[in-house]
mmCIF file of C-alpha atoms in Angstrom:
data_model
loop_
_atom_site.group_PDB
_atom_site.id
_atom_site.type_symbol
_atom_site.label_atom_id
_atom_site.label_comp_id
_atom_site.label_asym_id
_atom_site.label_seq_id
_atom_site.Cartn_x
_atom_site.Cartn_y
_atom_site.Cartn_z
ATOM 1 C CA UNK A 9 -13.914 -14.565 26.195
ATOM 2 C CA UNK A 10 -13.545 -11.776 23.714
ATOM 3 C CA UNK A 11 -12.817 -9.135 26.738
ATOM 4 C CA UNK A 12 -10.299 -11.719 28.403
ATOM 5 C CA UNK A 13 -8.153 -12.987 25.709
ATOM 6 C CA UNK A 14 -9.145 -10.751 22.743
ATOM 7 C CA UNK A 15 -8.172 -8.186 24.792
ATOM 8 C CA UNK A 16 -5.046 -9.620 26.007
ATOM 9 C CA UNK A 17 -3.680 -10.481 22.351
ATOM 10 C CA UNK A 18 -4.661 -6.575 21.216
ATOM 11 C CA UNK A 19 -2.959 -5.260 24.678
ATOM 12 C CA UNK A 20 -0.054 -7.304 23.419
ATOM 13 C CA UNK A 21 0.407 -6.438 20.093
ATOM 14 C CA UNK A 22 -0.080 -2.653 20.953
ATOM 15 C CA UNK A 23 3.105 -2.846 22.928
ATOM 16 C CA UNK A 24 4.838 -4.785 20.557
ATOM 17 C CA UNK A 25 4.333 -2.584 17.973
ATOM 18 C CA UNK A 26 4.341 0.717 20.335
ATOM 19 C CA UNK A 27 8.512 -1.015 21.455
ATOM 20 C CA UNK A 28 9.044 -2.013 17.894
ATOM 21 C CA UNK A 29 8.345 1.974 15.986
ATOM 22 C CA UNK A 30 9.402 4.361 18.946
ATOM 23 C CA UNK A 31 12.826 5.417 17.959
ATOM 24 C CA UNK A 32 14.459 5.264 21.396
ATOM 25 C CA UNK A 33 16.711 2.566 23.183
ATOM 26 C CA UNK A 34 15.117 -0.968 23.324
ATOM 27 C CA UNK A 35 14.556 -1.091 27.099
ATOM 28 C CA UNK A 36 13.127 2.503 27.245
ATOM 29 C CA UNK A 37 10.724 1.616 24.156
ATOM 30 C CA UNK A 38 9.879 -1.526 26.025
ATOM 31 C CA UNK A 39 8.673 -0.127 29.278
ATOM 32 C CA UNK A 40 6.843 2.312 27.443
ATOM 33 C CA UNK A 41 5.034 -0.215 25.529
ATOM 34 C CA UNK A 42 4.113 -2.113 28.605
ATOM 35 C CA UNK A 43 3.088 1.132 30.318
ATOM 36 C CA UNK A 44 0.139 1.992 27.219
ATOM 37 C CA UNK A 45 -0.495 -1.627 26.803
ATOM 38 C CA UNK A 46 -2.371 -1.698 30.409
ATOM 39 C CA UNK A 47 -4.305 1.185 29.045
ATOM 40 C CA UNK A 48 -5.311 -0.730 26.200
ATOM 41 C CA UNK A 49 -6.264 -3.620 27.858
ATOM 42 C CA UNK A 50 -8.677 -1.820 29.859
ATOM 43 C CA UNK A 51 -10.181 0.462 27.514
ATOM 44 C CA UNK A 52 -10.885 -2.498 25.460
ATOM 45 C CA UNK A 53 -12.201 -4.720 28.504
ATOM 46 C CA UNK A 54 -14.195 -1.731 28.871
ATOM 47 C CA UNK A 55 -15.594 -1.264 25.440
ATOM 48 C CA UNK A 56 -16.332 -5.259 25.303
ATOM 49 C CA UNK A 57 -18.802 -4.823 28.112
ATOM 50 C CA UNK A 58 -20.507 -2.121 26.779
ATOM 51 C CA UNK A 59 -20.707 -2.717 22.933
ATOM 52 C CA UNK A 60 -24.556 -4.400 22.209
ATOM 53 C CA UNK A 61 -23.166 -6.428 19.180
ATOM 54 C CA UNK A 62 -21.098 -9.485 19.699
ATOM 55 C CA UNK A 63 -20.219 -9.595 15.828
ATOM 56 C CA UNK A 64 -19.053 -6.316 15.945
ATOM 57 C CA UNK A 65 -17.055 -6.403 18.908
ATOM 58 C CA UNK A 66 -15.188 -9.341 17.642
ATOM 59 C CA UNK A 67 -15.004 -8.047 13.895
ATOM 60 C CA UNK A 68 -13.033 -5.007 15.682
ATOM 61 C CA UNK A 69 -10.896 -6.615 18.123
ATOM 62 C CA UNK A 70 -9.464 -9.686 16.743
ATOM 63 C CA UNK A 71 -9.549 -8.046 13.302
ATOM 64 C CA UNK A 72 -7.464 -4.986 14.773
ATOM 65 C CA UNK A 73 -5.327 -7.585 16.772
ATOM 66 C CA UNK A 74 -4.734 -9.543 13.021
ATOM 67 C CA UNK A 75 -3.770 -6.012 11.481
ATOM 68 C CA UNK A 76 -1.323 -5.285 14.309
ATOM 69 C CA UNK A 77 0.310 -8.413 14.092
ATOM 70 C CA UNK A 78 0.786 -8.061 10.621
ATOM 71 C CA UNK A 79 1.999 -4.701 10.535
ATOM 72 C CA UNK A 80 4.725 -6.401 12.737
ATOM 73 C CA UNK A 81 5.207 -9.149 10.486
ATOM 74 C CA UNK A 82 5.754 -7.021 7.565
ATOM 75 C CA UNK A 83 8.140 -4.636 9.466
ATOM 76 C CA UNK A 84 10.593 -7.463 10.945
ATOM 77 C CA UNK A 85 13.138 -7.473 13.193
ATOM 78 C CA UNK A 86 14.825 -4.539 14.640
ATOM 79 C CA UNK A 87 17.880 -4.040 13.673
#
Protein backbone atom coordinates (compact mmCIF):
# COMPACT_ATOMS: atom_id res chain seq x y z
CA UNK A 1 0.00 0.00 0.00
CA UNK A 2 2.97 2.13 0.86
CA UNK A 3 4.55 1.48 -2.85
CA UNK A 4 1.00 2.20 -4.50
CA UNK A 5 -0.31 5.24 -2.90
CA UNK A 6 2.69 6.43 -0.81
CA UNK A 7 4.32 6.51 -3.82
CA UNK A 8 1.73 8.16 -5.79
CA UNK A 9 1.25 11.16 -3.19
CA UNK A 10 5.41 11.62 -3.17
CA UNK A 11 5.36 11.31 -7.23
CA UNK A 12 2.79 14.05 -6.89
CA UNK A 13 4.13 16.40 -4.72
CA UNK A 14 7.60 16.15 -6.50
CA UNK A 15 5.98 17.63 -9.55
CA UNK A 16 4.12 20.04 -7.78
CA UNK A 17 6.85 21.41 -6.22
CA UNK A 18 9.41 20.65 -9.28
CA UNK A 19 6.23 23.16 -11.57
CA UNK A 20 5.87 25.40 -8.60
CA UNK A 21 10.17 26.53 -8.12
CA UNK A 22 11.42 26.15 -11.84
CA UNK A 23 11.49 29.67 -13.04
CA UNK A 24 10.11 29.08 -16.54
CA UNK A 25 6.52 29.49 -18.12
CA UNK A 26 3.74 27.53 -16.24
CA UNK A 27 3.03 24.97 -18.98
CA UNK A 28 6.78 24.31 -19.67
CA UNK A 29 7.38 23.90 -15.72
CA UNK A 30 4.37 21.67 -15.73
CA UNK A 31 5.38 19.11 -18.27
CA UNK A 32 8.60 19.03 -16.77
CA UNK A 33 7.25 18.20 -13.48
CA UNK A 34 5.16 15.43 -14.87
CA UNK A 35 8.13 14.18 -16.89
CA UNK A 36 10.52 13.62 -13.28
CA UNK A 37 7.47 12.74 -11.38
CA UNK A 38 7.27 9.20 -13.38
CA UNK A 39 10.84 8.85 -12.36
CA UNK A 40 9.99 9.29 -8.92
CA UNK A 41 7.28 7.12 -8.79
CA UNK A 42 9.31 4.33 -9.89
CA UNK A 43 12.39 4.77 -8.07
CA UNK A 44 10.31 4.85 -5.05
CA UNK A 45 8.06 1.73 -6.10
CA UNK A 46 11.39 0.38 -6.49
CA UNK A 47 12.98 1.21 -3.22
CA UNK A 48 9.56 0.03 -1.36
CA UNK A 49 10.18 -3.47 -2.61
CA UNK A 50 13.50 -3.68 -1.66
CA UNK A 51 13.81 -1.82 1.75
CA UNK A 52 13.66 -4.84 4.75
CA UNK A 53 11.96 -2.36 7.24
CA UNK A 54 8.36 -1.45 6.90
CA UNK A 55 8.77 1.39 9.65
CA UNK A 56 11.40 2.81 7.86
CA UNK A 57 10.06 2.79 4.54
CA UNK A 58 7.00 4.54 5.70
CA UNK A 59 8.91 6.97 8.18
CA UNK A 60 10.71 8.09 4.74
CA UNK A 61 8.03 8.22 2.31
CA UNK A 62 5.02 9.66 3.81
CA UNK A 63 7.27 11.76 6.06
CA UNK A 64 9.12 13.15 2.82
CA UNK A 65 5.61 13.36 1.09
CA UNK A 66 4.39 15.60 4.52
CA UNK A 67 7.65 17.82 4.07
CA UNK A 68 6.95 18.37 0.37
CA UNK A 69 3.57 19.32 0.86
CA UNK A 70 4.46 21.68 3.31
CA UNK A 71 7.19 23.27 1.63
CA UNK A 72 4.28 24.00 -0.85
CA UNK A 73 2.05 25.19 1.69
CA UNK A 74 4.44 27.60 3.05
CA UNK A 75 5.48 28.89 -0.45
CA UNK A 76 1.77 29.62 -1.83
CA UNK A 77 0.47 30.45 -4.86
CA UNK A 78 2.34 31.51 -7.85
CA UNK A 79 2.01 34.62 -8.70
Amino acid sequence: MTALFGGYALASAVATLIARLLPVDRADATAWGMNLSFLAFAGVALWCFHEPRVARLMLLVWGGTAALVLALYLLGMRP
